[in-house]
mmCIF file of C-alpha atoms in Angstrom:
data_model
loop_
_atom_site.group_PDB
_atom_site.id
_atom_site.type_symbol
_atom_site.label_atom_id
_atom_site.label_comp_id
_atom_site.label_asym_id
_atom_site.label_seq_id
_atom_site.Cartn_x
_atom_site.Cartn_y
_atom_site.Cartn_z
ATOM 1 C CA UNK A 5 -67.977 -2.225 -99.621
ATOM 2 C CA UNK A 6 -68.603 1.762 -98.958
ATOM 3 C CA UNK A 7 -72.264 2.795 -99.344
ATOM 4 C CA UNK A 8 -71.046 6.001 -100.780
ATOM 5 C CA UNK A 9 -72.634 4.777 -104.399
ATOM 6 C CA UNK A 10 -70.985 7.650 -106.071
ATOM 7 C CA UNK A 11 -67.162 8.644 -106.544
ATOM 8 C CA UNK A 12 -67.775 12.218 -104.750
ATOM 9 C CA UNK A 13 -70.284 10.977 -101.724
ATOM 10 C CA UNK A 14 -69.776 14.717 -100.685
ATOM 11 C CA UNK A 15 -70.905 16.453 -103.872
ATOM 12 C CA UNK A 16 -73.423 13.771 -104.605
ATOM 13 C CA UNK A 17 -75.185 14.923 -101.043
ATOM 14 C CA UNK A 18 -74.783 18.739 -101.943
ATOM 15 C CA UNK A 19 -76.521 18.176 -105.095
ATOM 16 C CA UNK A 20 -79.275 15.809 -103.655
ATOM 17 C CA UNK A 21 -80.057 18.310 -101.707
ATOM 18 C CA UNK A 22 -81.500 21.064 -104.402
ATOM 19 C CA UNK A 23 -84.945 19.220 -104.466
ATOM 20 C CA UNK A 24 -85.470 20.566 -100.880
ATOM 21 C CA UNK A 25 -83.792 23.341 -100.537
ATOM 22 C CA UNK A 26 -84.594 25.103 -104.030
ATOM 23 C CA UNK A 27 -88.253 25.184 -103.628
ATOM 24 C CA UNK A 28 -89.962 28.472 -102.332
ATOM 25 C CA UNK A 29 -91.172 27.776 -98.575
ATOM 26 C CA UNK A 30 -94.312 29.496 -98.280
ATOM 27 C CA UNK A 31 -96.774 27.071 -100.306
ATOM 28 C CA UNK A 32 -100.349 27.865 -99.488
ATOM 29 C CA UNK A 33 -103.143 25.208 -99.365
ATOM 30 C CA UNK A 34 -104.649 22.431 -97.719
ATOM 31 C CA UNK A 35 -104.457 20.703 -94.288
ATOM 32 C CA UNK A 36 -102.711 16.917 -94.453
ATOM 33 C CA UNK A 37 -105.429 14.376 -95.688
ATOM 34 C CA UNK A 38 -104.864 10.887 -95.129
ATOM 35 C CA UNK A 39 -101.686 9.397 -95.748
ATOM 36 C CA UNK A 40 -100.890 5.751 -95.303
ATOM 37 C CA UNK A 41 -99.616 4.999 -91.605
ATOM 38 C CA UNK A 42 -95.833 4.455 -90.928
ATOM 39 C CA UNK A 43 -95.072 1.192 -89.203
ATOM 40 C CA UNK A 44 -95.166 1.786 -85.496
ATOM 41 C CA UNK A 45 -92.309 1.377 -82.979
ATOM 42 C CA UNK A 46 -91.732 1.884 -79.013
ATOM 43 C CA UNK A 47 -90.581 5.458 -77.985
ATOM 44 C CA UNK A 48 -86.648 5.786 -76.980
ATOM 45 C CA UNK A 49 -86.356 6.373 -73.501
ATOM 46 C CA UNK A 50 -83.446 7.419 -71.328
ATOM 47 C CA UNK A 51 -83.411 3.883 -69.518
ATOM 48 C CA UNK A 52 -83.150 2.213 -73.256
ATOM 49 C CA UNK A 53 -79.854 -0.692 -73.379
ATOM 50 C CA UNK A 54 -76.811 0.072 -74.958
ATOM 51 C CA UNK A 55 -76.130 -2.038 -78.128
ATOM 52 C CA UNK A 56 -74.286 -4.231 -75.822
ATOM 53 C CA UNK A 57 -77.709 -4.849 -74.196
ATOM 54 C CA UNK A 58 -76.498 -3.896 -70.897
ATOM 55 C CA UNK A 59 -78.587 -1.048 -69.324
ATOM 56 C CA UNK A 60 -76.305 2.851 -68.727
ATOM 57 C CA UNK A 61 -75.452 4.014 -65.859
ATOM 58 C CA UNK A 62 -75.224 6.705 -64.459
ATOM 59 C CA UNK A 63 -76.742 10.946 -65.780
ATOM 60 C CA UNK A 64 -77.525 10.361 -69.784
ATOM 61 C CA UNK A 65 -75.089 11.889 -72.065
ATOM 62 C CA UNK A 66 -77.757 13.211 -74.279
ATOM 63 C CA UNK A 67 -79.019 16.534 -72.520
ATOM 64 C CA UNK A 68 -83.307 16.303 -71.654
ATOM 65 C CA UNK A 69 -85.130 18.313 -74.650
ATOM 66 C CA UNK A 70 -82.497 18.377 -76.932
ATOM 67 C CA UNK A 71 -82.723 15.322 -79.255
ATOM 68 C CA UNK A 72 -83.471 16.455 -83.069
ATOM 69 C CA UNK A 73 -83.473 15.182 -86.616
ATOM 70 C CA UNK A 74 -82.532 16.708 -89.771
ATOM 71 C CA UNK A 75 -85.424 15.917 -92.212
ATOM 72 C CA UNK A 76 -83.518 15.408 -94.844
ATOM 73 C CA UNK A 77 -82.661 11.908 -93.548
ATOM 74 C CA UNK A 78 -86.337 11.325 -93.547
ATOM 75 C CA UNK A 79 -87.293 12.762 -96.992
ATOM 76 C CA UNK A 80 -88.717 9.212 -98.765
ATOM 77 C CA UNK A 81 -90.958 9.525 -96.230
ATOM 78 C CA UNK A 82 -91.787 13.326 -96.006
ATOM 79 C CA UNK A 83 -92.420 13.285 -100.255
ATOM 80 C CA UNK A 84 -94.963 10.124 -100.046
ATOM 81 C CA UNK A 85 -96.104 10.593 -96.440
ATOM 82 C CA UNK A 86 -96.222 14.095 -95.338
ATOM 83 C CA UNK A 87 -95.651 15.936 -92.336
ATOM 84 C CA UNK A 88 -97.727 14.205 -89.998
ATOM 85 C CA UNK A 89 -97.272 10.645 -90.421
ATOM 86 C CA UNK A 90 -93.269 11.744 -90.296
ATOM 87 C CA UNK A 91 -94.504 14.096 -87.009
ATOM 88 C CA UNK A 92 -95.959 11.266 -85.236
ATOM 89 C CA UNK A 93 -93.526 8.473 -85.448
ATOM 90 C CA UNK A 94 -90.698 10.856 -84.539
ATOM 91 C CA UNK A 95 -92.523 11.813 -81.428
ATOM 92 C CA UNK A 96 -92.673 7.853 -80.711
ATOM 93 C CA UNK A 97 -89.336 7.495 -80.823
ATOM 94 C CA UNK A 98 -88.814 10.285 -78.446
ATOM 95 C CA UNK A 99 -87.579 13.086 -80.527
ATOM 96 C CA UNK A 100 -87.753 16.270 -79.374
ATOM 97 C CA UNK A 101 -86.508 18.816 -82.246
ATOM 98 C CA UNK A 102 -86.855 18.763 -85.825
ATOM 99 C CA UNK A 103 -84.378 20.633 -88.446
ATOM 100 C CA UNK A 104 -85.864 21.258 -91.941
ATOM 101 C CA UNK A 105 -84.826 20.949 -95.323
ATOM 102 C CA UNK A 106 -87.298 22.203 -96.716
ATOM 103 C CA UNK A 107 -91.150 22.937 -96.334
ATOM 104 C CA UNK A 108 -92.525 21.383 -98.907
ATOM 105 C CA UNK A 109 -93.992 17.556 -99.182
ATOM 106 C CA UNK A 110 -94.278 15.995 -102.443
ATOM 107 C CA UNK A 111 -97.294 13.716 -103.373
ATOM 108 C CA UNK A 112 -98.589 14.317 -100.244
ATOM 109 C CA UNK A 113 -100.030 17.363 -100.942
ATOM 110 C CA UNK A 114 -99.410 21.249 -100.152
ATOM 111 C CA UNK A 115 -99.090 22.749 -96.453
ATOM 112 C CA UNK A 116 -98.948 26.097 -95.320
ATOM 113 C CA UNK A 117 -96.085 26.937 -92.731
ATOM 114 C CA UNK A 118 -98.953 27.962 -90.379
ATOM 115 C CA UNK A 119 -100.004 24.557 -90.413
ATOM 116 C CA UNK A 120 -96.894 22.899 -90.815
ATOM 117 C CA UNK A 121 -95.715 24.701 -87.362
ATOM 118 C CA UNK A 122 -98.714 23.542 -85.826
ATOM 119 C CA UNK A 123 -97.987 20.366 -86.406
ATOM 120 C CA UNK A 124 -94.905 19.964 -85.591
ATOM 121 C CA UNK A 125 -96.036 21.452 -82.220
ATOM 122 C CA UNK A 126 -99.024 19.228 -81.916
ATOM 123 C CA UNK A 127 -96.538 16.182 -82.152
ATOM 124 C CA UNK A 128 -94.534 17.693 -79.371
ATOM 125 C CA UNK A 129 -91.483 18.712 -81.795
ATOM 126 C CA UNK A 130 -89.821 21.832 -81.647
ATOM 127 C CA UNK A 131 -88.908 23.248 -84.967
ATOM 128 C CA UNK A 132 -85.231 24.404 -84.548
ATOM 129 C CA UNK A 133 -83.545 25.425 -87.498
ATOM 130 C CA UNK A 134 -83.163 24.982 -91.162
ATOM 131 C CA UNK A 135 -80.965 24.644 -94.042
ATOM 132 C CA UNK A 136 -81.996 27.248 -97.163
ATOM 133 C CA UNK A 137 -78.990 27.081 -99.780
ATOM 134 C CA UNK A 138 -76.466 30.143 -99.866
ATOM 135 C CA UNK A 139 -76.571 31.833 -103.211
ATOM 136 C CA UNK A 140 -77.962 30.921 -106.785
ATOM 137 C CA UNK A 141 -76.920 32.508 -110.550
ATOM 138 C CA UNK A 142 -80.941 32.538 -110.977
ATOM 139 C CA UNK A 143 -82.476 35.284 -109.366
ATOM 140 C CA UNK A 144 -85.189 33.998 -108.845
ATOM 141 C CA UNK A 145 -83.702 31.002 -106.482
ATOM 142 C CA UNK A 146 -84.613 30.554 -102.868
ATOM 143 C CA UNK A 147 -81.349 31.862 -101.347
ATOM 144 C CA UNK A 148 -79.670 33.953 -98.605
ATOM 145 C CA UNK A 149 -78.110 35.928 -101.282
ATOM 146 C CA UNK A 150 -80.827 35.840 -103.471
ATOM 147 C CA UNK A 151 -83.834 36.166 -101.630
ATOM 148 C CA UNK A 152 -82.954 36.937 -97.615
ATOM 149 C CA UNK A 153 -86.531 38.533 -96.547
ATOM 150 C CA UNK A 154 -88.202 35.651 -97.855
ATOM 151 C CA UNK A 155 -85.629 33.381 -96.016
ATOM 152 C CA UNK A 156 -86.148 34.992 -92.810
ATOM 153 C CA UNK A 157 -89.613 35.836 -93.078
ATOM 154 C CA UNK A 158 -91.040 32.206 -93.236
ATOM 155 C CA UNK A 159 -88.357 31.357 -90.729
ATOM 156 C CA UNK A 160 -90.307 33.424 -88.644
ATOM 157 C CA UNK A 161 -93.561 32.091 -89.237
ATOM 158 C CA UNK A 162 -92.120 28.644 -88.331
ATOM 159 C CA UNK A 163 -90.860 30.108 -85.149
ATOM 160 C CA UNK A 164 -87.416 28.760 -85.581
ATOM 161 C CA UNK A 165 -84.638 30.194 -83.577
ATOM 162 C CA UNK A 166 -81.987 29.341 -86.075
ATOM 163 C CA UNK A 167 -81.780 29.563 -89.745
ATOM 164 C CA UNK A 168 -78.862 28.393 -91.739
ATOM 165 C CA UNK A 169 -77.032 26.876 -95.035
ATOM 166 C CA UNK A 170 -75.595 23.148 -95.634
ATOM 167 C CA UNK A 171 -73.430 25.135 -98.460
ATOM 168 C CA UNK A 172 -69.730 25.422 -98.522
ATOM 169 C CA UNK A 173 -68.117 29.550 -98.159
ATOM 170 C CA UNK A 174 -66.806 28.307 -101.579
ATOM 171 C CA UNK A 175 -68.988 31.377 -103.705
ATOM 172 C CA UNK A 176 -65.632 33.348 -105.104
ATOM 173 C CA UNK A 177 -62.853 30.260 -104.781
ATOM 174 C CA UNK A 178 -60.768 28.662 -102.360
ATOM 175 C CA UNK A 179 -58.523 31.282 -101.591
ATOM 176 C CA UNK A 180 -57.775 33.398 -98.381
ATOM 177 C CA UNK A 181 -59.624 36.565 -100.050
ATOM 178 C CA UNK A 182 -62.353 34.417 -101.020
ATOM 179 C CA UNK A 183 -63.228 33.123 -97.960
ATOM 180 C CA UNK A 184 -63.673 36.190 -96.457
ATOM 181 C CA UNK A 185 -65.780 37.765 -99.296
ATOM 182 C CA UNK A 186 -67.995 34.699 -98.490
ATOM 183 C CA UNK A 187 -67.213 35.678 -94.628
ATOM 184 C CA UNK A 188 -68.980 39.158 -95.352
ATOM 185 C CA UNK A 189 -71.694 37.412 -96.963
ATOM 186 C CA UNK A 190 -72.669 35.692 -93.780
ATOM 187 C CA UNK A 191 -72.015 38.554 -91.584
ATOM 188 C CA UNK A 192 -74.690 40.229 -93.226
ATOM 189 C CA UNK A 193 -77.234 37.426 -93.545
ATOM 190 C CA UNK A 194 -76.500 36.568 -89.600
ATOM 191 C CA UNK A 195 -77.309 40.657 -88.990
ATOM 192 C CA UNK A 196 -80.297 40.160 -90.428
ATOM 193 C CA UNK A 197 -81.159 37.120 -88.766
ATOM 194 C CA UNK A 198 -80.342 38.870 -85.138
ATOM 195 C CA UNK A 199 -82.387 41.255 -86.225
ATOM 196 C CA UNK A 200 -85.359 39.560 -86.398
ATOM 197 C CA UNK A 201 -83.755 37.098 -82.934
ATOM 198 C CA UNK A 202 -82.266 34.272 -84.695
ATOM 199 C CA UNK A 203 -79.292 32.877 -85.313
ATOM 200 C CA UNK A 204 -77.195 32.567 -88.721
ATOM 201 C CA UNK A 205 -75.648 29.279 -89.035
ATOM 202 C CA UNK A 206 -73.182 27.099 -91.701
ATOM 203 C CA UNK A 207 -72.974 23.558 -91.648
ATOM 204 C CA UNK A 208 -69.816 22.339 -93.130
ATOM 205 C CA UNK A 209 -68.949 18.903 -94.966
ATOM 206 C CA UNK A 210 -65.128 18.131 -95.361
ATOM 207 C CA UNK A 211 -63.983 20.492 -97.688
ATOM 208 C CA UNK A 212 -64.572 23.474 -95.182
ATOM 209 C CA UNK A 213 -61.067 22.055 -93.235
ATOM 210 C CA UNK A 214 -58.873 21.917 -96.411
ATOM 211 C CA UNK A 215 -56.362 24.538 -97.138
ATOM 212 C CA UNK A 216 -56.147 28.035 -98.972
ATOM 213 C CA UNK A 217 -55.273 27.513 -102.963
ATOM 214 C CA UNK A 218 -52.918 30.369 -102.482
ATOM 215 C CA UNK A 219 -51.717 29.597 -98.965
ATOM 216 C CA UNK A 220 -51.671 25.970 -98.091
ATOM 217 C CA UNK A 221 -50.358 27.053 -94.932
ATOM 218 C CA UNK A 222 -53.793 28.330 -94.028
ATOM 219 C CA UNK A 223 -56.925 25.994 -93.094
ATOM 220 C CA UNK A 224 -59.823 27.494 -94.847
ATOM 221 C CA UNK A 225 -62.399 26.497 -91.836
ATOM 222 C CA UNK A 226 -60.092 29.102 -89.646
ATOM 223 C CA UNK A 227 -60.580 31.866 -91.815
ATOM 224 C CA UNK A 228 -64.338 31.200 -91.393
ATOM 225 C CA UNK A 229 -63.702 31.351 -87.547
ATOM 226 C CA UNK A 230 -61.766 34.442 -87.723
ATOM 227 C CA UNK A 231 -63.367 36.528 -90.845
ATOM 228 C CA UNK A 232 -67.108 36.232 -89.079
ATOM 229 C CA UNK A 233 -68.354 38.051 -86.751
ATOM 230 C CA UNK A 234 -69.097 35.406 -83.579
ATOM 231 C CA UNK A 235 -72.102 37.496 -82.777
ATOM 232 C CA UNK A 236 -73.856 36.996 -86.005
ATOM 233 C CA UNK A 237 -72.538 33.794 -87.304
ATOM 234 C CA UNK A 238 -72.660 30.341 -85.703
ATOM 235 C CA UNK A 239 -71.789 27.095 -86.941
ATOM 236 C CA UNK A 240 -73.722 23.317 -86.611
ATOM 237 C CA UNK A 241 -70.678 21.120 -87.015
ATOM 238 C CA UNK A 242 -71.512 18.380 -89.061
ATOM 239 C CA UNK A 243 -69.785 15.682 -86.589
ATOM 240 C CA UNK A 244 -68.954 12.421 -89.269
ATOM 241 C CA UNK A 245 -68.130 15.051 -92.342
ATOM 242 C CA UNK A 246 -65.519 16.649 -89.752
ATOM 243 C CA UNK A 247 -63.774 13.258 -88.798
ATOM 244 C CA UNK A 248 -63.982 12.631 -92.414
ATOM 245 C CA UNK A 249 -61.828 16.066 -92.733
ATOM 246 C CA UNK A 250 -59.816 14.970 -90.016
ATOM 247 C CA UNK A 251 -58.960 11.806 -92.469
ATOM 248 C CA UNK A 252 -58.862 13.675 -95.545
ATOM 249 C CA UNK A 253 -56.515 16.998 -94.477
ATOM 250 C CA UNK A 254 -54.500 16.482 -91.514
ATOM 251 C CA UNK A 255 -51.638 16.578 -94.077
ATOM 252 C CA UNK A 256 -51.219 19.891 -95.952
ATOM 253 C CA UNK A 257 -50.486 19.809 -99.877
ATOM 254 C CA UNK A 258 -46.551 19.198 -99.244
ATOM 255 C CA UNK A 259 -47.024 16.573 -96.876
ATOM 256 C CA UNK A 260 -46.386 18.150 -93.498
ATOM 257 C CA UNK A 261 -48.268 17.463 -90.780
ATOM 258 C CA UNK A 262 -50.819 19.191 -90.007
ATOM 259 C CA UNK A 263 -53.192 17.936 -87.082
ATOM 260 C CA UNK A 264 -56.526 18.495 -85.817
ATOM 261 C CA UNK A 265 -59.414 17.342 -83.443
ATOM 262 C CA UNK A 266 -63.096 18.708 -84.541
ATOM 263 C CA UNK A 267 -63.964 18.282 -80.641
ATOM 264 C CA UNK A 268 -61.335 20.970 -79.997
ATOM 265 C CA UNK A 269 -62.741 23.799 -81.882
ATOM 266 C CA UNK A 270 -65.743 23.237 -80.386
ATOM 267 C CA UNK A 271 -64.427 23.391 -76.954
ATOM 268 C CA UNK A 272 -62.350 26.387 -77.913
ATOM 269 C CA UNK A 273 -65.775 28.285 -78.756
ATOM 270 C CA UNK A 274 -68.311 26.572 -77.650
ATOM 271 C CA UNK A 275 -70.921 29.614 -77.856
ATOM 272 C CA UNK A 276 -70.753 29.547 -81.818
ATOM 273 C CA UNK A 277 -71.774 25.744 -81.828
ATOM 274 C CA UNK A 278 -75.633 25.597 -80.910
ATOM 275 C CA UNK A 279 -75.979 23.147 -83.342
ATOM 276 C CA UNK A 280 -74.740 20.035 -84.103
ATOM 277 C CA UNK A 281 -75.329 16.959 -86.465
ATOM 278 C CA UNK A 282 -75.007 13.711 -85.141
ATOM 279 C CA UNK A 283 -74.126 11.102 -88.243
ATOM 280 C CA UNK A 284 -72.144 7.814 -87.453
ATOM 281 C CA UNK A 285 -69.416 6.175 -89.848
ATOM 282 C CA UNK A 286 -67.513 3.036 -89.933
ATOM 283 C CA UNK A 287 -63.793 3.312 -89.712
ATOM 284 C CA UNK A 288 -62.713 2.335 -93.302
ATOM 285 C CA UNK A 289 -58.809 3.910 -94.445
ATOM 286 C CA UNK A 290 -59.112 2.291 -98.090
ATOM 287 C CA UNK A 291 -61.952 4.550 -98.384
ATOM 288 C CA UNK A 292 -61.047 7.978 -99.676
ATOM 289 C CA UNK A 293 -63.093 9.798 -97.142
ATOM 290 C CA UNK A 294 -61.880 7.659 -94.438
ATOM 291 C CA UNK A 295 -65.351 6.200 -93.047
ATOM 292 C CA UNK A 296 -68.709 4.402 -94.821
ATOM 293 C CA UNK A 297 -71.799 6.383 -93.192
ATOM 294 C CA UNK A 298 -73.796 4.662 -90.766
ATOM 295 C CA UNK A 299 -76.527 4.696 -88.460
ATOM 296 C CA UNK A 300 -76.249 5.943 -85.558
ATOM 297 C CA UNK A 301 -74.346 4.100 -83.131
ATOM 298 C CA UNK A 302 -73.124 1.180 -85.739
ATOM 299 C CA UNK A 303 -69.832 3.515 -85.998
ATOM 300 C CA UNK A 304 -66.861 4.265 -84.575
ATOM 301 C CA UNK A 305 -67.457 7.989 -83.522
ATOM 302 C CA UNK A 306 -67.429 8.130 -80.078
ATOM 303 C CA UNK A 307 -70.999 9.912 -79.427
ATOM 304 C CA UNK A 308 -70.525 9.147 -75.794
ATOM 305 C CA UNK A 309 -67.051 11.407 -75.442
ATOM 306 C CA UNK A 310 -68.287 14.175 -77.880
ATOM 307 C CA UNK A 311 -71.670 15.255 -76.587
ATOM 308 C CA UNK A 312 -69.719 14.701 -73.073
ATOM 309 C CA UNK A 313 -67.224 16.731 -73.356
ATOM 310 C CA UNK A 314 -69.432 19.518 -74.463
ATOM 311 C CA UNK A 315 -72.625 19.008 -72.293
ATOM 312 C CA UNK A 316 -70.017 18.812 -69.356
ATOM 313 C CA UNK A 317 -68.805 22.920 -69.909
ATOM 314 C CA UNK A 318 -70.032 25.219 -67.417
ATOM 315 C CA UNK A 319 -73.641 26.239 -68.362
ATOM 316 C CA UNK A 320 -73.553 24.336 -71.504
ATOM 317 C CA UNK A 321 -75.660 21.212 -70.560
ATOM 318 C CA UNK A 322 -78.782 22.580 -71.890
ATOM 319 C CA UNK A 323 -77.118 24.987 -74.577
ATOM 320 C CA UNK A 324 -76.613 22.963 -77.831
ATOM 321 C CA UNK A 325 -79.040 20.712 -80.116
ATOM 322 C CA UNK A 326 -78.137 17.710 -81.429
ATOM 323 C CA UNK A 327 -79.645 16.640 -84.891
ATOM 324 C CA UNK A 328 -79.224 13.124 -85.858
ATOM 325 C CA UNK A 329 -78.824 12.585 -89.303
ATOM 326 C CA UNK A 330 -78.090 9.775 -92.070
ATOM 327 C CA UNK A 331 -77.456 10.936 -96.201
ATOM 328 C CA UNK A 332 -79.044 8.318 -97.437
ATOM 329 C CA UNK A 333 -80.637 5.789 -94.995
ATOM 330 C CA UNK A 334 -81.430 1.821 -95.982
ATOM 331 C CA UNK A 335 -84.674 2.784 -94.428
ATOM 332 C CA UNK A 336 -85.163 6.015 -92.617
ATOM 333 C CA UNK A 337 -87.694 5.612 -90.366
ATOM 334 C CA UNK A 338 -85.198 3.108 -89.099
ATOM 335 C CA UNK A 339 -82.816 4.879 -89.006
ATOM 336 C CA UNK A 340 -84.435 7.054 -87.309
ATOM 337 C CA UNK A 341 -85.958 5.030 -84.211
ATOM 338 C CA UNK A 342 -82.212 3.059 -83.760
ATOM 339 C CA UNK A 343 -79.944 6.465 -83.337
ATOM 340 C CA UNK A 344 -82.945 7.557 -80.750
ATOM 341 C CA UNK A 345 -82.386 4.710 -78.777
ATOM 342 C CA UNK A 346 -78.485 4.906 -79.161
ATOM 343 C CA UNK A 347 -78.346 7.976 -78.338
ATOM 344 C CA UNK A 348 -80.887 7.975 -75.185
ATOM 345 C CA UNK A 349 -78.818 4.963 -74.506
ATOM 346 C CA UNK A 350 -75.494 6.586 -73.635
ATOM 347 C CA UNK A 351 -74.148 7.297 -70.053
ATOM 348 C CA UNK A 352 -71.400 9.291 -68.611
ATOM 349 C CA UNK A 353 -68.487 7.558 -67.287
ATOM 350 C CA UNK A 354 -68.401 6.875 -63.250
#
């Protein structure tokens, strides 16, 4: 049975989303206080087993440094924990990175980002991106389009190097003029960005590789590629949601073929990729979006080839992040400790 528990999964994660992304960043107050501790676990290592149990061989897939984790997978725990306890049990499982969803932390009180860079830092995790939504018909809304100086100015005081949106270039429709209206839109949010030295990013879901309403001939992900300007706007490809748009559009509207391997666009352009997220799914064709999400490393996405085949590129070993993530965890701090070691886990092939 899929653990998608709604009839759109996709939608369902875009929506969940809001109560992170909509809230302004910059809340002022007090320092973490006492939360209750996390349960404890061993770090991940490079010499971890395989889920086989048999030990690698071989240079580890995963570059050194580059492990991360996309909050949101963790945001039970960030809303009743805070920060810290979150901080220090990702540092025991031998994260390196974390990508935000958010700055904010529930019950467990207010944090400035001054303090909420700190500790990050203090737990040895480098805060390297994070998603803000794209545009909003209130105003007032905690947006690119909406409010971009605020965006960028408490990306700053984070220190992140990237700063990007989980939302779809679906603003003004599905159609080939559309998607570059929403094309300009980035440009200018990723000038700003360089501006200030970061880098603009999207994160797509499926829906990014179906076709133009008004030219089904026409992938709307490639008018993304070719309408933005690849000095201003980079892309974290979502790994599972682009198998899952493998599944779902490697037919166009009238039933002709048409093919595609997410690994290849990255390999085509690997400079616009810095980011990646690294979700798992089981195989499942009855299912509509052609996989149930799991942890990582319970799947069938072949980690091992992927990171790879990019890590293996001439001076790309050290050049892209990769953020582990699950929508909605059975328990995220597990989650969260078994992709680590799956992930540290891997080998390249003799």
């Amino acid at each position: 049975m899929s653990r998608f528990s709604q009839p759109d999964p996709e939608l369902d994660h875009r929506l969940s989303r809001r109560g992170m992304l909509g809230v302004a960043a910059g809340a002022t107050a007090a320092a973490l206080l006492g939360a209750a501790a996390p349960a404890t676990a061993a770090p991940a290592t490079a010499s971890t087993t395989t889920a086989s149990g048999a030990k690698g061989r071989g240079r580890p897939v995963l570059p050194p440094g580059r492990l991360g984790i996309q909050l949101y997978s963790l945001r039970d725990k960030v809303s009743t924990l805070g920060f810290g306890p979150v901080f220090a049990e990702l540092e025991r499982y031998g994260y390196d990175e974390v990508e935000f969803a958010g700055y904010t932390q529930g019950s467990a009180g207010p944090i400035t980002l001054t303090q909420l860079k700190r500790l990050a830092r203090n737990h040895g995790l480098n805060p390297i991106g994070s998603h803000v939504g794209y545009y909003s018909s209130d105003p007032g809304a905690y947006t690119f389009a909406q409010n971009l100086t605020k965006v960028l100015d408490d990306a700053q005081a984070l220190g992140l190097r990237h700063i990007g949106t989980a939302a779809g270039p679906f603003r003004y429709g599905s159609t080939v003029d559309a998607w570059k209206r929403a094309a300009e839109d980035f440009n200018t949010y990723g000038a700003a960005a360089k501006a200030r030295g970061m880098k603009f990013y999207q994160h797509n879901h499926s829906e990014e590789f179906s076709f133009a309403t008004d030219n089904p001939k026409v992938r709307l992900y490639d008018i993304l590629l070719k309408e933005t300007d690849p000095d201003l706007v980079y892309l974290e490809m979502d790994i599972y949601w682009a198998y899952v748009g493998q599944f779902r559009f490697s037919k166009r509207p009238d039933g002709t073929p048409a093919p595609f391997e997410p690994l290849n666009y990255v390999l085509r352009q690997p400079d616009r990729y810095p980011l990646f997220h690294v979700k798992d799914g089981e195989s499942d064709p009855s299912n509509p979006y052609g996989y149930r999400m799991t942890d990582v490393g319970d799947g069938d996405i072949d980690y091992q080839r992927f990171i790879s085949a990019v890590t293996r590129l001439r001076g790309h070993r050290l050049a892209h992040h990769w953020q582990a993530e699950h929508d909605n965890p059975a328990e995220s701090f597990t989650f969260a400790r078994r992709s680590s070691a799956h992930l540290h886990s891997l080998r390249e092939k003799c």
